[in-house]
Coordinates of C-alpha atoms (C1' of nucleotides) in Angstrom, one line a residue:
Chain A
X57 CA 30.1 -12.4 -3.0
X58 CA 32.5 -9.9 -0.8
X59 CA 33.7 -11.7 2.3
X60 CA 33.8 -8.9 4.7
X61 CA 33.2 -9.3 8.4
X62 CA 29.7 -8.2 8.6
X63 CA 27.4 -10.3 10.3
X64 CA 25.0 -12.4 8.2
X65 CA 22.0 -11.1 9.1
X66 CA 23.2 -8.1 7.5
X67 CA 24.3 -9.1 4.3
X68 CA 21.5 -11.1 3.9
X69 CA 19.7 -7.4 4.2
X70 CA 21.7 -6.2 1.7
X71 CA 21.7 -8.5 -0.6
X72 CA 17.5 -8.4 -0.4
X73 CA 17.6 -5.1 -1.0
X74 CA 19.6 -5.4 -3.7
X75 CA 17.4 -8.2 -5.7
X76 CA 14.1 -7.1 -4.7
X77 CA 15.1 -3.6 -5.8
X78 CA 15.6 -4.9 -9.4
X79 CA 12.9 -7.7 -9.7
X80 CA 10.6 -6.7 -7.4
X81 CA 8.2 -9.0 -5.2
X82 CA 7.6 -11.7 -7.7
X83 CA 10.6 -11.5 -9.8
X84 CA 12.7 -12.0 -7.2
X85 CA 14.2 -15.5 -6.2
X86 CA 15.3 -16.9 -2.4
X87 CA 18.2 -18.7 -3.4
X88 CA 19.6 -15.7 -5.4
X89 CA 19.5 -13.6 -2.4
X90 CA 21.1 -16.0 -0.7
X91 CA 23.8 -16.8 -3.0
X92 CA 24.3 -12.4 -3.4
X93 CA 24.9 -13.1 0.3
X94 CA 27.0 -15.9 -0.2
X95 CA 24.9 -17.6 2.3
X96 CA 23.0 -21.0 2.5
X97 CA 19.3 -20.6 1.7
X98 CA 18.1 -22.2 5.0
X99 CA 19.9 -18.9 6.5
X100 CA 17.4 -16.7 4.8
X101 CA 14.4 -18.3 6.3
X102 CA 16.1 -18.8 9.9
X103 CA 16.3 -14.7 10.0
X104 CA 13.7 -14.1 8.4
X105 CA 10.9 -16.3 8.9
X106 CA 9.5 -15.8 4.9
X107 CA 9.9 -14.3 2.0
X108 CA 6.9 -11.8 2.8
X109 CA 8.4 -10.9 6.1
X110 CA 12.1 -10.3 4.4
X111 CA 10.3 -8.0 1.4
X112 CA 8.8 -6.2 4.2
X113 CA 11.9 -5.5 5.6
X114 CA 13.4 -4.4 2.5
X115 CA 10.5 -2.1 1.7
X116 CA 10.5 -0.4 5.0
X117 CA 14.0 0.8 5.0
X118 CA 13.4 1.6 1.1
X119 CA 10.3 3.8 2.4
X120 CA 12.1 5.3 5.0
X121 CA 15.3 6.0 3.3
X122 CA 13.0 8.2 0.7
X123 CA 10.6 9.9 3.4
X124 CA 12.7 10.4 6.0
X125 CA 14.7 12.8 4.1
X126 CA 11.6 14.6 2.3
X127 CA 10.3 15.2 5.7
X128 CA 13.4 16.7 7.2
X129 CA 13.4 19.4 4.4
X130 CA 9.6 20.3 4.6
X131 CA 10.0 20.7 8.2
X132 CA 13.2 22.6 8.2
X133 CA 13.3 25.9 8.6
X134 CA 14.5 27.3 5.3
X135 CA 12.4 30.1 3.5
X136 CA 10.1 28.5 0.7
X137 CA 12.8 29.7 -2.2
X138 CA 15.5 27.5 -0.7
X139 CA 13.2 24.8 0.7
X140 CA 12.1 24.2 -3.0
X141 CA 15.9 24.2 -4.5
X142 CA 16.9 22.2 -1.7
X143 CA 14.3 19.2 -1.9
X144 CA 14.5 19.2 -5.9
X145 CA 18.5 19.4 -5.9
X146 CA 18.6 16.3 -2.9
X147 CA 16.0 14.1 -4.8
X148 CA 16.8 14.4 -8.5
X149 CA 20.6 13.9 -7.1
X150 CA 19.8 11.3 -4.9
X151 CA 17.2 9.4 -7.0
X152 CA 19.4 9.4 -10.1
X153 CA 21.9 7.6 -7.8
X154 CA 19.0 5.1 -6.8
X155 CA 17.4 5.0 -9.8
X156 CA 15.4 1.9 -8.9
X157 CA 14.1 2.6 -5.3
X158 CA 11.2 5.1 -6.6
X159 CA 9.9 2.4 -9.1
X160 CA 10.3 -0.4 -6.6
X161 CA 7.8 1.9 -3.8
X162 CA 5.1 2.8 -6.1
X163 CA 5.1 -0.9 -7.0
X164 CA 5.2 -2.3 -3.8
X165 CA 2.5 0.4 -2.3
X166 CA -0.2 -0.8 -5.4
X167 CA 0.4 -4.3 -4.2
X168 CA -0.1 -3.2 -0.3
X169 CA -1.9 -0.1 0.2
X170 CA -2.8 -1.7 3.6
X171 CA 0.2 -1.5 6.1
X172 CA 1.6 2.1 4.8
X173 CA -0.2 4.4 7.8
X174 CA 2.1 2.4 10.4
X175 CA 5.1 3.2 8.0
X176 CA 3.8 6.8 7.6
X177 CA 3.6 7.2 11.7
X178 CA 6.6 5.4 12.0
X179 CA 8.7 7.9 10.0
X180 CA 6.4 11.2 11.9
X181 CA 4.5 12.0 8.9
X182 CA 0.9 13.1 9.5
X183 CA -0.8 14.5 6.1
X184 CA -2.4 17.7 7.7
X185 CA 0.8 18.7 9.3
X186 CA 2.5 18.9 6.0
X187 CA -0.2 20.4 4.3
X188 CA -0.8 23.0 7.1
X189 CA 3.2 23.3 6.6
X190 CA 2.9 24.2 3.1
X191 CA -0.1 26.0 3.0
X192 CA 1.3 29.3 5.8
X193 CA 4.6 29.3 4.0
X194 CA 3.0 30.1 0.7
X195 CA 0.7 32.2 2.4
X196 CA 2.9 34.1 4.0
X197 CA 6.4 34.1 2.1
X198 CA 4.8 34.6 -1.1
X199 CA 1.2 35.9 -0.4
X200 CA -0.5 33.3 -2.5
X201 CA -4.1 31.5 -1.4
X202 CA -3.6 28.3 -3.5
X203 CA -4.1 25.1 -2.8
X204 CA -0.7 23.7 -1.0
X205 CA -1.7 19.9 -2.4
X206 CA -1.0 20.9 -6.5
X207 CA 2.0 22.9 -5.7
X208 CA 3.5 19.9 -3.5
X209 CA 2.2 17.2 -6.0
X210 CA 4.1 19.5 -8.6
X211 CA 7.4 19.6 -6.9
X212 CA 7.1 16.0 -6.7
X213 CA 6.2 14.9 -10.2
X214 CA 9.0 17.1 -11.6
X215 CA 11.5 15.8 -9.5
X216 CA 10.8 12.3 -9.6
X217 CA 9.5 11.3 -12.6
X218 CA 11.9 12.1 -14.9
X219 CA 14.1 9.6 -13.1
X220 CA 11.3 7.3 -12.9
X221 CA 11.0 7.5 -16.6
X222 CA 14.6 7.1 -17.4
X223 CA 14.4 4.4 -20.0
X224 CA 11.3 6.4 -21.5
X225 CA 13.2 9.5 -21.5
X226 CA 16.7 8.0 -23.1
X227 CA 14.4 6.3 -26.1
X228 CA 12.0 9.5 -27.0
X229 CA 14.7 11.7 -27.2
X230 CA 17.6 8.8 -28.0
X231 CA 19.8 10.1 -25.6
X232 CA 23.5 8.7 -24.7
X233 CA 23.9 8.2 -20.7
X234 CA 26.4 11.1 -20.8
X235 CA 23.7 13.4 -22.3
X236 CA 21.1 12.0 -19.8
X237 CA 23.5 12.6 -16.9
X238 CA 23.8 16.1 -18.0
X239 CA 19.8 16.3 -18.5
X240 CA 19.6 15.4 -14.9
X241 CA 22.2 18.0 -13.6
X242 CA 20.5 21.1 -15.5
X243 CA 17.3 19.8 -14.2
X244 CA 18.6 21.0 -10.3
X245 CA 18.7 24.4 -11.4
X246 CA 15.4 24.2 -14.4
X247 CA 13.1 22.5 -12.0
X248 CA 13.4 24.8 -9.1
X249 CA 13.7 27.7 -11.5
X250 CA 10.4 26.5 -13.4
X251 CA 8.3 25.9 -10.2
X252 CA 9.3 29.7 -8.8
X253 CA 8.1 31.3 -12.3
X254 CA 4.7 29.8 -11.9
X255 CA 4.4 31.0 -8.5
X256 CA 5.3 34.0 -9.3
X257 CA 2.7 33.9 -12.1
X258 CA -0.2 33.2 -9.4
X259 CA 1.3 36.0 -7.5
X260 CA 1.2 38.9 -9.9
X261 CA -2.5 37.8 -11.1
X262 CA -3.6 37.7 -7.2
X263 CA -1.9 41.3 -6.6
X264 CA -3.3 42.9 -9.9
Chain B
X230 CA -15.5 -15.3 -17.5
X231 CA -17.3 -13.4 -19.5
X232 CA -19.3 -16.0 -22.2
X233 CA -19.2 -13.4 -25.3
X234 CA -19.0 -14.7 -28.6
X235 CA -15.9 -13.1 -29.4
X236 CA -13.2 -15.3 -30.9
X237 CA -11.1 -17.1 -28.3
X238 CA -7.8 -15.7 -29.7
X239 CA -8.7 -12.2 -29.0
X240 CA -10.4 -13.0 -25.5
X241 CA -7.1 -14.4 -24.8
X242 CA -5.1 -11.6 -25.5
X243 CA -7.9 -9.4 -23.4
X244 CA -7.7 -11.5 -20.7
X245 CA -3.9 -11.5 -21.1
X246 CA -4.0 -7.4 -20.6
X247 CA -6.1 -7.5 -17.7
X248 CA -3.6 -9.8 -15.8
X249 CA -0.5 -8.5 -16.7
X250 CA -1.4 -4.9 -16.7
X251 CA -2.6 -6.0 -12.7
X252 CA 0.2 -8.2 -11.8
X253 CA 3.3 -7.6 -14.0
X254 CA 4.8 -10.2 -15.7
X255 CA 6.6 -12.2 -13.5
X256 CA 3.2 -12.0 -11.2
X257 CA 1.0 -12.9 -13.8
X258 CA 0.2 -16.9 -14.6
X259 CA -0.8 -18.4 -17.3
X260 CA -3.6 -20.4 -15.9
X261 CA -4.9 -17.2 -14.9
X262 CA -5.2 -15.8 -18.5
X263 CA -6.8 -19.1 -19.5
X264 CA -9.4 -18.9 -16.7
X265 CA -10.0 -15.4 -17.4
X266 CA -10.4 -15.7 -20.8
X267 CA -12.9 -18.8 -20.1
X268 CA -10.3 -21.2 -22.2
X269 CA -8.2 -24.5 -21.6
X270 CA -4.6 -23.2 -20.9
X271 CA -3.1 -25.1 -24.1
X272 CA -5.0 -22.5 -26.3
X273 CA -3.1 -19.7 -24.8
X274 CA 0.1 -21.4 -26.0
X275 CA -1.5 -22.5 -29.1
X276 CA -2.2 -19.0 -30.2
X277 CA 0.8 -17.1 -28.4
X278 CA 3.9 -20.0 -28.6
X279 CA 5.0 -18.6 -24.9
X280 CA 4.5 -16.4 -22.1
X281 CA 7.0 -14.0 -23.8
X282 CA 5.6 -13.7 -26.8
X283 CA 1.8 -13.1 -25.3
X284 CA 3.6 -10.3 -23.0
X285 CA 5.0 -8.6 -26.0
X286 CA 1.9 -8.6 -27.7
X287 CA 0.1 -6.9 -24.6
X288 CA 2.9 -4.6 -23.9
X289 CA 2.9 -3.4 -27.9
X290 CA -0.5 -2.8 -27.6
X291 CA -0.3 -0.6 -24.3
X292 CA 2.5 0.9 -25.9
X293 CA 1.0 1.9 -29.2
X294 CA -2.3 3.4 -27.0
X295 CA -0.5 5.3 -25.1
X296 CA 2.0 6.7 -27.3
X297 CA 0.1 6.8 -30.4
X298 CA -2.2 9.4 -28.7
X299 CA 0.2 11.2 -27.6
X300 CA 2.0 11.7 -31.0
X301 CA -1.4 12.6 -32.8
X302 CA -1.7 15.6 -30.1
X303 CA 1.7 17.1 -30.4
X304 CA 1.6 17.0 -34.3
X305 CA -1.9 18.5 -34.5
X306 CA -2.4 21.9 -35.6
X307 CA -3.3 23.1 -32.5
X308 CA -1.8 26.4 -31.1
X309 CA 0.8 25.4 -28.2
X310 CA -1.6 26.6 -25.4
X311 CA -4.4 24.3 -26.4
X312 CA -2.4 21.9 -27.3
X313 CA -1.0 21.7 -23.5
X314 CA -4.6 22.1 -22.3
X315 CA -5.4 19.4 -24.5
X316 CA -2.6 16.9 -23.8
X317 CA -3.0 17.6 -20.3
X318 CA -6.6 17.2 -20.2
X319 CA -6.8 13.9 -22.4
X320 CA -4.2 12.2 -20.2
X321 CA -5.2 13.0 -16.6
X322 CA -8.4 11.4 -17.8
X323 CA -7.2 8.9 -19.8
X324 CA -4.7 7.3 -17.4
X325 CA -7.1 7.5 -14.5
X326 CA -9.2 5.7 -16.1
X327 CA -6.4 3.3 -16.7
X328 CA -4.3 3.8 -13.8
X329 CA -2.7 0.4 -14.2
X330 CA -0.7 1.2 -17.8
X331 CA 1.9 3.8 -17.0
X332 CA 3.4 1.6 -14.4
X333 CA 2.9 -1.3 -16.6
X334 CA 4.6 0.3 -19.4
X335 CA 7.5 1.6 -17.1
X336 CA 8.3 -1.4 -15.6
X337 CA 8.2 -2.9 -18.8
X338 CA 10.6 -0.5 -19.9
X339 CA 12.9 -1.4 -17.4
X340 CA 13.0 -5.0 -18.1
X341 CA 13.2 -4.9 -22.0
X342 CA 15.1 -1.6 -22.6
X343 CA 16.0 -3.2 -25.8
X344 CA 13.2 -3.9 -28.4
X345 CA 11.9 -0.5 -27.8
X346 CA 13.0 1.5 -31.0
X347 CA 11.3 -1.1 -33.4
X348 CA 8.0 -0.1 -31.5
X349 CA 9.0 3.8 -31.3
X350 CA 9.2 3.4 -35.4
X351 CA 6.2 1.7 -35.3
X352 CA 4.3 4.3 -33.9
X353 CA 5.8 6.6 -36.4
X354 CA 8.1 8.3 -33.4
X355 CA 11.1 10.0 -34.2
X356 CA 12.9 12.2 -31.3
X357 CA 14.1 14.6 -33.4
X358 CA 11.3 15.7 -35.2
X359 CA 9.0 15.9 -31.6
X360 CA 11.8 17.8 -30.1
X361 CA 12.1 20.4 -33.6
X362 CA 7.9 20.5 -33.6
X363 CA 8.1 21.7 -30.1
X364 CA 11.4 24.0 -30.4
X365 CA 10.0 26.0 -32.9
X366 CA 6.2 26.2 -31.6
X367 CA 7.3 27.4 -28.4
X368 CA 9.9 29.9 -30.5
X369 CA 7.2 31.0 -33.0
X370 CA 4.2 31.4 -30.4
X371 CA 5.9 32.4 -27.1
X372 CA 9.0 34.0 -28.4
X373 CA 11.3 31.9 -26.2
X374 CA 14.7 30.2 -26.7
X375 CA 14.5 27.5 -23.9
X376 CA 15.4 23.9 -24.3
X377 CA 12.3 21.8 -25.6
X378 CA 13.2 18.7 -23.8
X379 CA 12.8 20.3 -19.9
X380 CA 9.3 21.5 -21.1
X381 CA 8.3 18.3 -22.9
X382 CA 9.2 16.3 -19.5
X383 CA 7.8 18.7 -17.2
X384 CA 4.3 18.6 -18.9
X385 CA 4.7 15.0 -18.7
X386 CA 5.7 14.5 -15.5
X387 CA 2.8 16.7 -14.2
X388 CA 0.2 15.0 -16.2
X389 CA 1.8 11.2 -15.5
X390 CA 3.3 11.2 -11.8
X391 CA 0.3 12.2 -10.0
X392 CA -1.8 8.8 -11.5
X393 CA 1.3 6.3 -11.0
X394 CA 1.5 7.7 -7.6
X395 CA -2.1 7.1 -6.6
X396 CA -1.9 5.0 -4.0
X397 CA 1.2 7.3 -2.6
X398 CA -1.0 10.7 -2.8
X399 CA -4.1 9.0 -1.1
X400 CA -1.4 8.0 1.9
X401 CA 0.6 11.2 2.5
X402 CA -2.8 13.4 2.2
X403 CA -5.0 11.0 3.5
X404 CA -7.6 11.3 0.6
X405 CA -10.9 9.6 0.3
X406 CA -11.5 8.1 -3.4
X407 CA -13.9 11.2 -3.8
X408 CA -11.7 13.4 -2.7
X409 CA -9.1 12.1 -4.9
X410 CA -11.2 12.0 -7.8
X411 CA -12.1 15.8 -7.5
X412 CA -8.4 16.2 -7.1
X413 CA -7.4 14.7 -10.6
X414 CA -10.9 16.7 -11.7
X415 CA -8.8 20.2 -10.7
X416 CA -5.7 19.2 -12.4
X417 CA -7.1 19.4 -15.5
X418 CA -7.2 23.3 -15.5
X419 CA -4.8 23.6 -12.8
X420 CA -1.5 21.8 -14.5
X421 CA -2.1 23.8 -18.0
X422 CA -2.6 27.2 -15.7
X423 CA 0.8 26.1 -13.7
X424 CA 2.8 25.6 -17.0
X425 CA 1.3 28.5 -18.7
X426 CA 2.6 31.0 -16.0
X427 CA 6.0 29.1 -15.6
X428 CA 6.3 29.9 -19.6
X429 CA 4.8 33.4 -18.9
X430 CA 7.9 33.6 -16.5
X431 CA 10.6 32.9 -19.1
X432 CA 8.5 35.4 -21.7
X433 CA 9.0 38.5 -18.9
X434 CA 12.6 37.7 -18.0
X435 CA 13.9 37.5 -21.7
X436 CA 11.8 40.3 -22.9
X437 CA 13.1 42.6 -20.3
Chain C
dA39 C1' 35.6 -32.9 27.9
dT40 C1' 30.9 -32.1 28.5
dT41 C1' 27.1 -29.1 28.2
dA42 C1' 24.1 -25.7 26.5
dC43 C1' 23.2 -22.4 23.0
dC44 C1' 23.2 -20.4 18.8
dT45 C1' 24.2 -20.1 13.6
dT46 C1' 25.0 -22.5 9.5
dT47 C1' 24.4 -26.3 6.7
dG48 C1' 22.6 -30.1 2.9
dA49 C1' 18.7 -33.0 2.0
dC50 C1' 14.4 -33.4 1.3
dC51 C1' 9.3 -31.7 0.0
dA52 C1' 5.0 -30.2 -1.5
dG53 C1' 3.0 -27.5 -4.7
dT54 C1' 3.2 -24.9 -8.6
dT55 C1' 4.8 -23.3 -13.4
dG56 C1' 5.4 -22.8 -18.1
dG57 C1' 5.1 -25.9 -21.8
dT58 C1' 4.2 -30.5 -24.8
dT59 C1' 1.3 -34.2 -26.7
dA60 C1' -1.7 -37.2 -28.4
dA61 C1' -6.2 -37.4 -29.1
dA62 C1' -10.8 -35.6 -29.0
dC63 C1' -14.1 -32.0 -31.6
dC64 C1' -16.3 -29.9 -35.3
dA65 C1' -17.7 -27.3 -39.3
dA66 C1' -17.2 -27.2 -44.3
dA67 C1' -15.5 -29.6 -48.6
dT68 C1' -15.2 -33.7 -51.1
Chain D
dA121 C1' -20.0 -40.8 -45.5
dT122 C1' -15.3 -39.5 -45.4
dT123 C1' -11.5 -36.5 -45.4
dT124 C1' -9.4 -32.7 -44.1
dG125 C1' -8.0 -28.6 -41.6
dG126 C1' -8.3 -26.0 -37.9
dT127 C1' -9.5 -25.3 -33.0
dT128 C1' -10.1 -27.2 -28.2
dT129 C1' -9.3 -30.5 -24.7
dA130 C1' -7.2 -33.4 -20.9
dA131 C1' -3.3 -35.7 -19.0
dC132 C1' 1.1 -35.2 -18.1
dC133 C1' 6.3 -33.7 -17.1
dA134 C1' 10.1 -31.8 -15.7
dA135 C1' 12.1 -27.9 -13.5
dC136 C1' 11.6 -24.6 -10.3
dT137 C1' 9.8 -22.3 -5.8
dG138 C1' 9.4 -21.4 -0.9
dG139 C1' 9.7 -23.6 2.9
dT140 C1' 11.1 -27.3 6.6
dC141 C1' 14.6 -30.3 9.5
dA142 C1' 17.3 -32.8 11.5
dA143 C1' 21.7 -32.6 12.1
dA144 C1' 26.6 -30.3 11.6
dG145 C1' 29.9 -26.7 13.3
dG146 C1' 31.3 -23.7 15.9
dT147 C1' 32.1 -20.9 20.4
dA148 C1' 32.1 -20.0 25.4
dA149 C1' 30.8 -21.4 30.4
dT150 C1' 30.9 -25.3 33.5

DNA sequence: ATTACCTTTGACCAGTTGGTTAAACCAAAT
DNA sequence: ATTTGGTTTAACCAACTGGTCAAAGGTAAT
């Protein structure tokens, strides 16, 4: 399509992202990827030997893109309140601009639950470190002894699901595109508020 | 596979559900569905003319199964607290037992956002009625003037996402299958508690 | 000009896919 | 016994799919 001077290999990867993200592994066609990159189909096989290889490259890029930033925020020096606000704000924005990414990743994880650990390591993601990080911060700043896992999943759920469920929400509530965008904009403040109010609730209970 | 006495057409539909749910539209093969039903491939085309038709039948069944119960609970006579507890309890259980369903439906909605409205009507689901139902109950029982849409989506997010993201959670936190099951069990009480604490937070602010 | 090396292509292939068709099967009605 | 109607099957097909391969293009060094 574009006649930029980008080397072929990179154009192929970009084309592959576009196609795989939208149509998934089974729905994607090597021919379509080649066309999208403005390149002969054989060249795709020249750089990436097989469809599997190409898909893996695309998947890894997507996974890193999403998890890298997540990591960055959660291990930053911010206090827990700002951290939650930053996290939600960033993800609601980023995901609603790349609304195909999260579902693509989830589907990929279902198909290949095997090779993920090496991707975790590549992104310097350790389950234990993450859990400990959250636990300590919740304990020190909020003085709460609650399971960090549920909190973390709750934050993730409230940020990610509404983006994944875009078409469902649009249908259930009958929203126009404009109204939907406004809805996501609202969530950037609504979600942190909701979470912090809940956490405050635990605090009150505990210190009674 | 099974040699039950169920009539062929029904066996085909059941087989189609199994295959489509796990592999999606593009990944599913008519031959595999036929094999799973213990039937010749031509018979599948005899009852459902095309793959598209068969998929539509499967999708509609899945959508009704999930949305029907959702509707039932939200329009029941329960007070808002019990309603949330019932809803979360039911969905966490149901979805973790049918963990392929929600992702299947979300994928389907992305591919065919068109024909959903008739399904909504078939399930007697009206956006306005649902919104009004929540708004009134939140207003009357909790004395809160907050946007029912965000609350509703929050409840849905906290119930559905952790199930969809099963493989992701297992990887991020390095959980065994046993520990994961316990995690879902915990959520049946943790999630309603989290939501109600948040709502209580709004209450305190407003009545100050 | 020739070599050498990487890139790019068109032609081709074996296996698979959704779908068709004509014939066989089978139970109930005549 | 034969007809009738819906059910089930085997054989077949055209289109498509991921992948291969030998040849052509291009470019820098010799």
